[in-house]
Short mmCIF file of C-alpha atoms in Angstrom, two decimals:
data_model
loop_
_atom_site.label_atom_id
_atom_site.label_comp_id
_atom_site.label_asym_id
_atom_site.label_seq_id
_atom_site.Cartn_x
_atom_site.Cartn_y
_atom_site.Cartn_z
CA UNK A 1 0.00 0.00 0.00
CA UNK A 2 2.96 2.63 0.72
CA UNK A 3 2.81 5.52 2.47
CA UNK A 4 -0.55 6.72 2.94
CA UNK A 5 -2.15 10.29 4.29
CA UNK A 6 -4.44 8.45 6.64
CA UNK A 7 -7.14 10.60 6.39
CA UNK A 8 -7.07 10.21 2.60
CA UNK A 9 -6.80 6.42 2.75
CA UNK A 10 -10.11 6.53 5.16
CA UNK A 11 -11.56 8.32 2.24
CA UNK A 12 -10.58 5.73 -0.12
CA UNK A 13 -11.40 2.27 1.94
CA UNK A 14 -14.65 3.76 3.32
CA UNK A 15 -15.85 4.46 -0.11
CA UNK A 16 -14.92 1.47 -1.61
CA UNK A 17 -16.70 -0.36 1.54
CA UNK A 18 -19.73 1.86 0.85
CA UNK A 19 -19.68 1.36 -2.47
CA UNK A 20 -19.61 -2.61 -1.96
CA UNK A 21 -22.03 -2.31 0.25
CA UNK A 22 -24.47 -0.91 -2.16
CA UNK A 23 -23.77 -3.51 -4.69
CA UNK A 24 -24.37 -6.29 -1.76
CA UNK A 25 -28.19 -4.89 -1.61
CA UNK A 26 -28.40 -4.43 -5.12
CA UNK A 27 -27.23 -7.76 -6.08
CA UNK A 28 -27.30 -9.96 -2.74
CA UNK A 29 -25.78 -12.86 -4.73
CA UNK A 30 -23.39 -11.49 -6.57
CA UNK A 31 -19.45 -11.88 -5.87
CA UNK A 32 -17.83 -8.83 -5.40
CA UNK A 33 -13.87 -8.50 -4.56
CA UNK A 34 -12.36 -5.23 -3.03
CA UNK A 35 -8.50 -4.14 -2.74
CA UNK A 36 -9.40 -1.88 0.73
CA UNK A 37 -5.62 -1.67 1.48
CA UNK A 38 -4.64 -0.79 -1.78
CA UNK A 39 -2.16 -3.17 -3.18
CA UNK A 40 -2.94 -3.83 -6.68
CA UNK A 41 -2.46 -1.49 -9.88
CA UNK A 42 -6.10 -3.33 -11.01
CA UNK A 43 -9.32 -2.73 -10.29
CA UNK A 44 -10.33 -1.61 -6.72
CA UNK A 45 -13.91 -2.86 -6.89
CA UNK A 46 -14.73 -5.96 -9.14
CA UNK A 47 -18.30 -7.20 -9.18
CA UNK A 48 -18.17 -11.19 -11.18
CA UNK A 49 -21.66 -11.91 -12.22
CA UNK A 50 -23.64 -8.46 -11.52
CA UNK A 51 -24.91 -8.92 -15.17
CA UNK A 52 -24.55 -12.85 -16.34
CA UNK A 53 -22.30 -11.99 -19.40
CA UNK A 54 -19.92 -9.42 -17.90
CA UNK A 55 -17.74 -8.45 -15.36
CA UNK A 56 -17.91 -5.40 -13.68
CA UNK A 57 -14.78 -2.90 -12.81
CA UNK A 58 -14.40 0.30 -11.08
CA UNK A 59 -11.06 2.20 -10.15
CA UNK A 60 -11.13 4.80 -7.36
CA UNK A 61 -9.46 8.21 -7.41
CA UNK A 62 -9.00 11.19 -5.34
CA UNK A 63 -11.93 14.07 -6.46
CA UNK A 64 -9.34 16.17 -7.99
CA UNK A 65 -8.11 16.94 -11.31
CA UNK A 66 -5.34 15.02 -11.03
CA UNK A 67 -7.68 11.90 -9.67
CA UNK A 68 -9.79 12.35 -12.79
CA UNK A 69 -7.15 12.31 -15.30
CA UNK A 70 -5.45 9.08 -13.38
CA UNK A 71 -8.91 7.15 -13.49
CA UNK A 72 -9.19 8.03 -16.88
CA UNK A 73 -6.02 6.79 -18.01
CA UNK A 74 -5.91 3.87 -15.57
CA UNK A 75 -9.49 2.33 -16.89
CA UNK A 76 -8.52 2.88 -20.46
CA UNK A 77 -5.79 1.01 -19.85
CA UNK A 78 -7.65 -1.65 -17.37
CA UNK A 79 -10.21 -2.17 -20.05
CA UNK A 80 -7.42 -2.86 -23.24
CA UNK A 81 -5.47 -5.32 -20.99
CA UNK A 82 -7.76 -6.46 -18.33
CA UNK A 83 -4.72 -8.79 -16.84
CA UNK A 84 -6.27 -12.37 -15.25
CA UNK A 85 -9.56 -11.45 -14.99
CA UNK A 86 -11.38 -12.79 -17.89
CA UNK A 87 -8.83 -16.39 -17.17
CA UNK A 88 -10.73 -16.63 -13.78
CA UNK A 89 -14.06 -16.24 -15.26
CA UNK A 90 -14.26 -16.19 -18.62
CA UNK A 91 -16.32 -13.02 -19.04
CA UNK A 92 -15.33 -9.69 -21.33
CA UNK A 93 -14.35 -7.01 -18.59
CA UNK A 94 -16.23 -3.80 -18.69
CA UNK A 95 -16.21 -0.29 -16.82
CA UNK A 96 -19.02 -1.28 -14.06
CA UNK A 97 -22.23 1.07 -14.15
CA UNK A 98 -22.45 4.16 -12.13
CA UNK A 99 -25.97 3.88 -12.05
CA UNK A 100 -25.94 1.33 -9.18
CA UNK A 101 -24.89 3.59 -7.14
CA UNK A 102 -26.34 6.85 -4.91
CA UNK A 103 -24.61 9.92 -7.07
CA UNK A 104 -22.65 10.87 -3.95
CA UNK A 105 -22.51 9.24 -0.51
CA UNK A 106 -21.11 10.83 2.98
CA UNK A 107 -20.12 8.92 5.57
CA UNK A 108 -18.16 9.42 9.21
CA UNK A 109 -14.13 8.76 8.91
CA UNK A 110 -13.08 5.63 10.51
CA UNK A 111 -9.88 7.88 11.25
CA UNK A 112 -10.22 11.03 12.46
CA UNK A 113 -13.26 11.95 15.04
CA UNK A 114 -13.75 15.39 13.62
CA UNK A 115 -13.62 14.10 9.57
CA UNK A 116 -15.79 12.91 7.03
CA UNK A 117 -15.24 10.83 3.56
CA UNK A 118 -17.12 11.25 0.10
CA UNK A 119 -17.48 9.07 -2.13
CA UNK A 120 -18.75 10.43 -5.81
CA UNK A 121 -19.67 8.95 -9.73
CA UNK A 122 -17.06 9.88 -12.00
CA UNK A 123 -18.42 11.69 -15.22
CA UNK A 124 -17.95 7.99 -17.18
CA UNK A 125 -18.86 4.41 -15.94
CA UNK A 126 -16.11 2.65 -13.84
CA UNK A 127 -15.06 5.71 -12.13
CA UNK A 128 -15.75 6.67 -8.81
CA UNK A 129 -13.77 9.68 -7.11
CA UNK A 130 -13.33 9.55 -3.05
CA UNK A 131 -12.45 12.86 -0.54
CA UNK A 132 -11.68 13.64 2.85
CA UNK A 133 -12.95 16.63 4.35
CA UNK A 134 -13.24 18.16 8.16
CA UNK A 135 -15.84 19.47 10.57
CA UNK A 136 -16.33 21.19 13.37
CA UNK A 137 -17.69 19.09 15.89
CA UNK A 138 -17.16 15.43 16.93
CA UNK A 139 -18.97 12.95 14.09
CA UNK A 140 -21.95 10.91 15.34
CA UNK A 141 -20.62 7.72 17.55
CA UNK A 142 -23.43 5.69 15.68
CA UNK A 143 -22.59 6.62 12.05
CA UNK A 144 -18.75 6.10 12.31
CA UNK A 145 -19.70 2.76 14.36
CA UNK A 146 -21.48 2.21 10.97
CA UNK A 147 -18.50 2.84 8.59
CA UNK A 148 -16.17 0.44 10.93
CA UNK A 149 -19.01 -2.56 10.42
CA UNK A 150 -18.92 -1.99 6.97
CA UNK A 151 -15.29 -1.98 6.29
CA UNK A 152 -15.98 -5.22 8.43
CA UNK A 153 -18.13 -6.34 5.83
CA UNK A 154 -16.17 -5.59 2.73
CA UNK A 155 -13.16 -7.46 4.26
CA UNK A 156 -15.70 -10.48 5.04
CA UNK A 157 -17.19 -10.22 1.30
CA UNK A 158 -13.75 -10.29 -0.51
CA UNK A 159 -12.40 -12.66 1.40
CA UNK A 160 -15.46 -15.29 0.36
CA UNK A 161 -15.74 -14.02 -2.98
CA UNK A 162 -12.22 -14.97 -3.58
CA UNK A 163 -12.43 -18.25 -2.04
CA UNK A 164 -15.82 -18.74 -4.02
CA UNK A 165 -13.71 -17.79 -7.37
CA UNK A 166 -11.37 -20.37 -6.12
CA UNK A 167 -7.88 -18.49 -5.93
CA UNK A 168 -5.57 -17.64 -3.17
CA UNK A 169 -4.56 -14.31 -1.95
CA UNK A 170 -1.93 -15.03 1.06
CA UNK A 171 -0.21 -12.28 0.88
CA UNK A 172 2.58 -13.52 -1.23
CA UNK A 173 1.50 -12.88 -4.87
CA UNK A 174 4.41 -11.30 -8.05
CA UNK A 175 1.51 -10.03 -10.50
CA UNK A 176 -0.80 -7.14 -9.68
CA UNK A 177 -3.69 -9.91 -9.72
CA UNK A 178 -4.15 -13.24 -7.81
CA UNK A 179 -3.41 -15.97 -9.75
CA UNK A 180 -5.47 -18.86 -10.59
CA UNK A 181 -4.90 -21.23 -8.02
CA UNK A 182 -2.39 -23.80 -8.65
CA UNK A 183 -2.67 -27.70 -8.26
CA UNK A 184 -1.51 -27.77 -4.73
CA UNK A 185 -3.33 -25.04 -3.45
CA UNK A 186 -4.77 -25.33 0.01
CA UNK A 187 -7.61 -22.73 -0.92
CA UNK A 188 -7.12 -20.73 2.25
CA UNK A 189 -8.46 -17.40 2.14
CA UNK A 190 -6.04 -14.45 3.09
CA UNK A 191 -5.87 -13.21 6.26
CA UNK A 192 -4.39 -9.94 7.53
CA UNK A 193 -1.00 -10.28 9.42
CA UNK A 194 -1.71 -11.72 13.35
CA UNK A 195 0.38 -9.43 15.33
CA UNK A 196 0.48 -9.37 19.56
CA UNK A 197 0.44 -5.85 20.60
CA UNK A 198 1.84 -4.99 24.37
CA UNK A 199 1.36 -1.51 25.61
CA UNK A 200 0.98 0.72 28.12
CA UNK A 201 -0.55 3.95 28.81
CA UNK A 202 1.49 6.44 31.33
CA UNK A 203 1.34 9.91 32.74
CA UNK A 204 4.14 11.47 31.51
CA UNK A 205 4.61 15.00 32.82
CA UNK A 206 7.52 16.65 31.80
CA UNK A 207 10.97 16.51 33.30
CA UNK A 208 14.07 14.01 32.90
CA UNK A 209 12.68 11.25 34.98
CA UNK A 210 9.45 10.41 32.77
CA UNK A 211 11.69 11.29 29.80
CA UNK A 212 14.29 8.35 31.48
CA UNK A 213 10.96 6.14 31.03
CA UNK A 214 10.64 6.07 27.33
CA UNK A 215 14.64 6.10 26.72
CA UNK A 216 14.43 2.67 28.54
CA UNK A 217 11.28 1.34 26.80
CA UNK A 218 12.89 2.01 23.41
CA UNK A 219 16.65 0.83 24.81
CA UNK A 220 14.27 -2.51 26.21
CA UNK A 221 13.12 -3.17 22.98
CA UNK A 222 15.94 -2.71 20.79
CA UNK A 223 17.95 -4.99 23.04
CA UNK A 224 14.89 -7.26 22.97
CA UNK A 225 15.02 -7.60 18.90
CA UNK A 226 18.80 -7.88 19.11
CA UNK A 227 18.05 -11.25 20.67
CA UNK A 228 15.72 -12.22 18.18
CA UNK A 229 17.65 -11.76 15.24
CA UNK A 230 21.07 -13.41 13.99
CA UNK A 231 23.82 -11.25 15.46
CA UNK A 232 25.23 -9.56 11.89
CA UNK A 233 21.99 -8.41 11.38
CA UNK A 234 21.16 -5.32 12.73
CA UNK A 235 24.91 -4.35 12.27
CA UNK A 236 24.07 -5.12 8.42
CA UNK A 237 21.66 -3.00 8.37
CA UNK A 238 23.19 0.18 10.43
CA UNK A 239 25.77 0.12 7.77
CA UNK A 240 23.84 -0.34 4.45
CA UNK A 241 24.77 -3.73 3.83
CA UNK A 242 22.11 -5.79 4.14
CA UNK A 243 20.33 -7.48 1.24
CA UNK A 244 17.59 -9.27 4.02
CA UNK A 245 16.63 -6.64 6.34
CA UNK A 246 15.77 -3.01 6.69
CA UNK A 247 15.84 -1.30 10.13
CA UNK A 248 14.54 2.11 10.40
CA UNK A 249 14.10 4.59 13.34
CA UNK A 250 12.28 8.03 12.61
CA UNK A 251 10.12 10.90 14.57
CA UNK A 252 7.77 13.24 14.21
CA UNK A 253 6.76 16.52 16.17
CA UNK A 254 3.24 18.10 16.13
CA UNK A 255 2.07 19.78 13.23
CA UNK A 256 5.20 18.73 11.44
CA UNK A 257 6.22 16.93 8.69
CA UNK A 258 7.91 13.43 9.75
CA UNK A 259 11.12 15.03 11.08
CA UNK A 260 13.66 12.80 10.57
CA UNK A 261 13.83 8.96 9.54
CA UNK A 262 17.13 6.89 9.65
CA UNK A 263 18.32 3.60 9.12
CA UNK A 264 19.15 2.13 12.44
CA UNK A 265 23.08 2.54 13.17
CA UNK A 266 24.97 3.72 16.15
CA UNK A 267 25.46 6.88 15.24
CA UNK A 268 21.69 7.47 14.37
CA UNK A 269 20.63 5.52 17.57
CA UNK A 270 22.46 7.98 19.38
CA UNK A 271 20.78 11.22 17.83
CA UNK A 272 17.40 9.40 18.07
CA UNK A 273 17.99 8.92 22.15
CA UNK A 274 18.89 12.33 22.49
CA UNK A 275 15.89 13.43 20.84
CA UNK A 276 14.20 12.03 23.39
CA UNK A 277 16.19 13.90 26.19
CA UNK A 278 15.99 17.11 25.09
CA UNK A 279 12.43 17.18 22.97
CA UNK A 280 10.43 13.59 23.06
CA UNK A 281 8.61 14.21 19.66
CA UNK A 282 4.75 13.23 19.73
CA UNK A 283 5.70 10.15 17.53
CA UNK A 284 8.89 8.40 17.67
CA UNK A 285 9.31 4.43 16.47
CA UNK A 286 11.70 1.63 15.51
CA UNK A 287 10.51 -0.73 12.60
CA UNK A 288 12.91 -3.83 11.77
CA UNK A 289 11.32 -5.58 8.53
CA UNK A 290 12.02 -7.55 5.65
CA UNK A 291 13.80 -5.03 2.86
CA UNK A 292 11.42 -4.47 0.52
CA UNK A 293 11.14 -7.50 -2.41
CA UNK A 294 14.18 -9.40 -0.68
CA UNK A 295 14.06 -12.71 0.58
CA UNK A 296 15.24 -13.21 4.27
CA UNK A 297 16.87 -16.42 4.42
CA UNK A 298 17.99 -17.50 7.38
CA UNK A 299 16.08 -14.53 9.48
CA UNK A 300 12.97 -16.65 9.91
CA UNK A 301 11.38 -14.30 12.50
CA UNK A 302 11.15 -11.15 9.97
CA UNK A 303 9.55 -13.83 7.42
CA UNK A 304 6.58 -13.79 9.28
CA UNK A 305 6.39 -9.82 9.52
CA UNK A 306 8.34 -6.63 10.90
CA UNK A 307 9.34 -6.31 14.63
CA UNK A 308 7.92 -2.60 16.15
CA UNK A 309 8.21 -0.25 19.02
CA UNK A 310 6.47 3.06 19.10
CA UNK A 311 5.59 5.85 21.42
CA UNK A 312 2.87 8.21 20.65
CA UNK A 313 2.04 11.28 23.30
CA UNK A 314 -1.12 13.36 23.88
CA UNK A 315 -1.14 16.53 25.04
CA UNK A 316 -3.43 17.21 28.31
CA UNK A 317 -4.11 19.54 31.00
CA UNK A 318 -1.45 20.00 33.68
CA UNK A 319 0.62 17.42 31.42
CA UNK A 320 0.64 14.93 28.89
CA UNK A 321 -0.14 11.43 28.55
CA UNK A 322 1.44 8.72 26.33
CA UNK A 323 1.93 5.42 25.13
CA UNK A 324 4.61 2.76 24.52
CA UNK A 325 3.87 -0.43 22.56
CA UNK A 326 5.74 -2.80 20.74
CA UNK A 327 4.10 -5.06 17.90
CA UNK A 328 5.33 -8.71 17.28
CA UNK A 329 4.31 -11.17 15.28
CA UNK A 330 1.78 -14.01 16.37
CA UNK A 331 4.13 -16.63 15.19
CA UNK A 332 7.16 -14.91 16.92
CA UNK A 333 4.93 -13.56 20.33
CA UNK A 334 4.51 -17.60 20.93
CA UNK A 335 8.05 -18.14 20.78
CA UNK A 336 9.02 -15.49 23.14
CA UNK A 337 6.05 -14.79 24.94
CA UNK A 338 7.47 -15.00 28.55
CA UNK A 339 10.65 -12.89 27.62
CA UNK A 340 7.54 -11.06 25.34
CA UNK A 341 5.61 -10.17 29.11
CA UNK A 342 8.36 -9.74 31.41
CA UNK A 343 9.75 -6.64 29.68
CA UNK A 344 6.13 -5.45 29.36
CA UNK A 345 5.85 -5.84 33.67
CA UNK A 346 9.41 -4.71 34.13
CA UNK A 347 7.92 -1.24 32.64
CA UNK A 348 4.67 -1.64 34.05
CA UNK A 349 5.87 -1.69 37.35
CA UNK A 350 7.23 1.71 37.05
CA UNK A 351 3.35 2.60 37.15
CA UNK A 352 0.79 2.80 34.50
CA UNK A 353 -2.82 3.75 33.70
CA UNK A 354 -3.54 0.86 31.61
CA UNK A 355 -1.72 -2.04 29.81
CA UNK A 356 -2.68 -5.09 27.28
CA UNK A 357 -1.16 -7.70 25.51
CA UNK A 358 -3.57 -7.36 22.86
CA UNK A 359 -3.50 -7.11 18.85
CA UNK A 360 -2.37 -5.35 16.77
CA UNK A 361 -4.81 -3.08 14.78
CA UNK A 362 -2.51 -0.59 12.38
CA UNK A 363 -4.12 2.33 13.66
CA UNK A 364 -2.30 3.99 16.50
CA UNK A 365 -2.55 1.94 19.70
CA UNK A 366 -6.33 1.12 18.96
CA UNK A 367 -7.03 -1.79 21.28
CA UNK A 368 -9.51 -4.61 20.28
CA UNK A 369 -12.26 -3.00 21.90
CA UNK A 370 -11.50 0.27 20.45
CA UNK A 371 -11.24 -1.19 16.74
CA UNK A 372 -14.96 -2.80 17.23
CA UNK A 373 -16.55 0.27 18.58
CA UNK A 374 -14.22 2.88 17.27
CA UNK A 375 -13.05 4.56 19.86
CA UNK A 376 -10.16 5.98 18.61
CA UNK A 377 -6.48 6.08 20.88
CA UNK A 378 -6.88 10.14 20.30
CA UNK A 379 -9.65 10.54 22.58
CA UNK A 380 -9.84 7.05 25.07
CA UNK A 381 -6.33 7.65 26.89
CA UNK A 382 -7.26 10.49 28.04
CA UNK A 383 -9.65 9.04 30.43
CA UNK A 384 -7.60 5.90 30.44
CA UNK A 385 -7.47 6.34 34.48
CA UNK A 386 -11.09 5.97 34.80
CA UNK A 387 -12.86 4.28 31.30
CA UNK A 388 -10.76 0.64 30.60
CA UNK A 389 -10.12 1.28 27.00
CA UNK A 390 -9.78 -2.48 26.43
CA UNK A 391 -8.94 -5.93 28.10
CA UNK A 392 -7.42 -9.23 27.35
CA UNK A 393 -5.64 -11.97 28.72
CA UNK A 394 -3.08 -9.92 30.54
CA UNK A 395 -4.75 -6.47 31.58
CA UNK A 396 -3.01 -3.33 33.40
CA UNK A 397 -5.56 -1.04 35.44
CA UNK A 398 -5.31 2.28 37.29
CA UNK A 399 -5.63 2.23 41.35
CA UNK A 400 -8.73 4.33 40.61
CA UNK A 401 -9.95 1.17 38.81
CA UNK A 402 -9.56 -0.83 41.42
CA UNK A 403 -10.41 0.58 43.64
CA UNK A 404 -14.41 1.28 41.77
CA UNK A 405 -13.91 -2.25 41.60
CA UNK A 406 -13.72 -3.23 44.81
CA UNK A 407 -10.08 -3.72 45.74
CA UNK A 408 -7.89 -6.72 45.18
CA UNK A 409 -9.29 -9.00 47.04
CA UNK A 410 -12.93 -8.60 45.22
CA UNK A 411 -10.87 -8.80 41.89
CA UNK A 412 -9.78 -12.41 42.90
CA UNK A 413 -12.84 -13.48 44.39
CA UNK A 414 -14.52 -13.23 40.81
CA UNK A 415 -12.39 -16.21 39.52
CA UNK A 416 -11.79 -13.96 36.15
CA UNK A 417 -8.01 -13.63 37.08
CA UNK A 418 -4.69 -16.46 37.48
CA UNK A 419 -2.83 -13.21 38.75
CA UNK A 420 -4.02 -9.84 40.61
CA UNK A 421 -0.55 -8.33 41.44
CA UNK A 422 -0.06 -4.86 42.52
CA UNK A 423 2.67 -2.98 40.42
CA UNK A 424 5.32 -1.33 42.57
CA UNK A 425 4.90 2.18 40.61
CA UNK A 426 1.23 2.42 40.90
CA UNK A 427 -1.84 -0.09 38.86
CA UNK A 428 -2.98 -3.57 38.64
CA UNK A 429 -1.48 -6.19 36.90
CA UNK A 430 -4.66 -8.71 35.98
CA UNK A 431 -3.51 -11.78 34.26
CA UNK A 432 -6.65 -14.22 33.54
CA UNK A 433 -5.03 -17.23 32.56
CA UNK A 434 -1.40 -18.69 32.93
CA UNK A 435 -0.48 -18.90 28.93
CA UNK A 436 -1.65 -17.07 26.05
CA UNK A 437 -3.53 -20.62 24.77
CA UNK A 438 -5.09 -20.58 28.29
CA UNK A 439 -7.06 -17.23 27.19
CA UNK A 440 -10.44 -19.16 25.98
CA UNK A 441 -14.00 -18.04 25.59
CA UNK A 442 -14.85 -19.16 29.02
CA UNK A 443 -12.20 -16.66 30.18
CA UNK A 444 -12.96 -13.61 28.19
CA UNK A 445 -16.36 -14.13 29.71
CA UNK A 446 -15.63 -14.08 33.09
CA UNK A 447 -13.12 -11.48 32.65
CA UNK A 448 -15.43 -9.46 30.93
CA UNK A 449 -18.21 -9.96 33.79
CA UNK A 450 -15.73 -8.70 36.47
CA UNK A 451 -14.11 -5.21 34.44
CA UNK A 452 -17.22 -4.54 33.36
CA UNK A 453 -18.26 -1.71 35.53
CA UNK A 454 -15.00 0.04 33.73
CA UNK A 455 -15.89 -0.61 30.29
CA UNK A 456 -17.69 1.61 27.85
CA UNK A 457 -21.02 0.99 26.27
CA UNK A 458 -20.94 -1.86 23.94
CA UNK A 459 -18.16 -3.74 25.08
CA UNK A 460 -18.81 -7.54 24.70
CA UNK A 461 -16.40 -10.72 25.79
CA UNK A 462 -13.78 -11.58 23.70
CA UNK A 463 -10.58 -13.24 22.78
CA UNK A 464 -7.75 -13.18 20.63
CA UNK A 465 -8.68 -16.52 18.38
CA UNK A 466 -12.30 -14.53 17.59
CA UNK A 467 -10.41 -10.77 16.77
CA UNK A 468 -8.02 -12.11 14.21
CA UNK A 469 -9.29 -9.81 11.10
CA UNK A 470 -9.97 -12.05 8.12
#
């Protein structure tokens, strides 16, 4: 997908998910296949058997002059050479008609609070031209509620449409299309990459102490990857060597473009720390991944995705408030999951407002809960001391939370927890089963029954095995 503005890509994957969702009630039958995260130079919206001698195509722009002239080009193109589609079903390919559609549709952003998307016909069939514009006031909880369920859906609808077509899409495709599936295939549908989240939300007023907190969470971490990787590696990388690997560290201030963004060496390591000392940007992260379109033999752990720590901080009232997380693969969290927790409680235990070992949702430190009722990172830390922004099978609360609770011993009277420890620094460390696999329905449920006096509206039980997003 690249680099995307993220308002603009809300713009562009709620459309498409409203526009799918229009075709679903037009033509309730119908397979329709959407590229939501943007990784093909095809066809964003693709409806097979709409009309029973045709197949449908749309590409989506930006609503600007620019956005017109690239759709233009793009479907001309699309339309001469329409790649693999007509081998998977053997149908001419034409530009899809606009008049399925509502002229223009607005909808809440799945992003930003305060934003909105568009989604417009083009002045020709097959184009459809997306926007992102602000307002003034917080959007409706109920209609951007709506625009997460039906990004939901689209996901849910390609995913079966391409199964239905029969062809994989794993992740690991060399054309712009899927492929027809091969002999062996196993016909598994793809699934979006199952990454273990831990993080923590902190006070974090100013002075060198609290600053001393997130210098040690990123020093943690980077030791932390050092001893998941082969030991040339990261040196490979510092020095512009490596063929395998990338490793990149970068900030960003407020209101500013990204600031700076390195490739992880000594001498940059030591700029980025002192960053921290003497400014602690609002974002600052460490991202150790695959190079781009290189094989990584013999580094199995960045085969299954990239290794992550990030701290993100939001401005408050008498201070700030922020949060440190680091992002691991599933495969890789299983491995290491002990070494994966203790540096999570060795921070913890400095004090915190609220921790999880959680997934991984792309979109800042959304927890699961957050993600399903889209409560966005922005606006739930801020009352992280008194509204549980999420839980799972190892949860961090504030005393305050306890304490509404009914104390420690009331927390393990309820059953719901393996562990209630108090953290040295201030919170409670809840821990509802003794290994990851122990974290089953039954759990979440009782878990669930005992925080929830401290969750918002609409929070339901859950686990990690039922979250994965497919």
């Amino acid at each position: 997908m690249g680099e995307w503005d993220m308002s603009v890509y809300a713009a562009y994957a709620g459309g498409l998910a409203t526009r799918l969702a229009e075709l679903r009630r037009r033509f309730p039958d119908s397979l329709l296949t959407c590229d939501l995260d943007g990784e093909f130079s095809g066809p964003e919206l693709i409806c097979w058997d709409g009309h029973p001698q045709e197949i449908w195509v749309w590409v989506f722009e930006p609503d600007d002059a620019a956005g017109v002239r690239r759709a233009q080009a793009r479907l001309e193109q699309l339309l001469a050479a329409p790649y693999e589609l007509t081998s998977i079903m053997d149908r001419p390919v034409v530009a899809g008609p606009n008049n399925v559609f509502e002229d223009s549709v607005t909808a809440s952003s799945f992003v930003e609070v305060r934003g909105r998307i568009e989604v417009r016909n083009g002045a020709e069939d097959g184009i459809q031209l997306y926007r992102a514009f602000g307002i003034g006031k917080k959007d409706d909880i109920d209609e951007r509620l709506a625009i997460n369920l039906a990004l939901g859906d689209a996901y849910e609808a390609d995913s079966e449409s391409r199964k239905a077509l029969g062809f994989r899409y794993d992740g690991d495709h060399d054309t712009d299309l899927p492929s027809a599936p091969v002999a062996d295939s196993d016909g598994r549908p793809w699934k979006r990459p199952e990454d273990v989240h831990l993080q923590l939300t902190i006070d974090l007023p100013d002075g060198d102490t609290e600053k001393g907190r997130v210098r040690e969470w990123f020093e943690s971490a980077r030791s932390f990857f050092a001893e998941l990787l082969p030991s040339d590696a990261l040196a490979a990388a510092a020095y512009g060597d490596a063929k395998r690997i990338e490793a990149v560290i970068g900030a960003a201030a407020d209101d500013e473009e990204r600031s700076w963004q390195l490739p992880f060496g000594d001498e940059e390591w030591r700029s980025f720390v002192a960053d921290i000392d003497w400014r602690t940007p609002d974002l600052q992260y460490l991202r150790v991944g695959a190079a781009d379109g290189q094989p990584t033999p013999g580094v199995a752990v960045l085969d299954e995705g990239s290794l992550e720590v990030e701290f993100w901080q939001y401005p408050m009232d008498g201070g700030r408030r922020s949060v440190l997380g680091i992002a691991l693969p599933l495969a890789v969290f299983l491995r290491v999951s002990e070494r994966s927790v203790a540096l999570l409680r060795q921070a913890a235990d400095q004090g915190a407002l609220f921790g999880e070992v959680g997934i991984s949702y792309g979109v800042s430190f959304m927890t699961g809960l957050e993600y399903a009722l889209y409560l966005h990172s922005s606006e739930t830390v801020r009352s992280a001391e008194h509204t549980l922004r999420g839980y799972s099978w190892i949860t961090i609360i504030s005393e305050s939370m306890a304490r509404r609770l009914g104390g420690a011993e009331r927390l393990r009277k309820t059953g719901a927890f393996a562990r209630v420890d108090h953290l040295a620094g201030g919170g409670w460390w809840l821990q509802a089963a003794e290994t990851f696999d122990d974290y089953t329905d039954a759990a979440a449920e009782r878990v669930y029954s005992a925080l929830r006096p401290v969750l918002p509206e609409g929070a339901y039980p859950s686990t990690f095995k039922n979250e994965w997003r497919v």
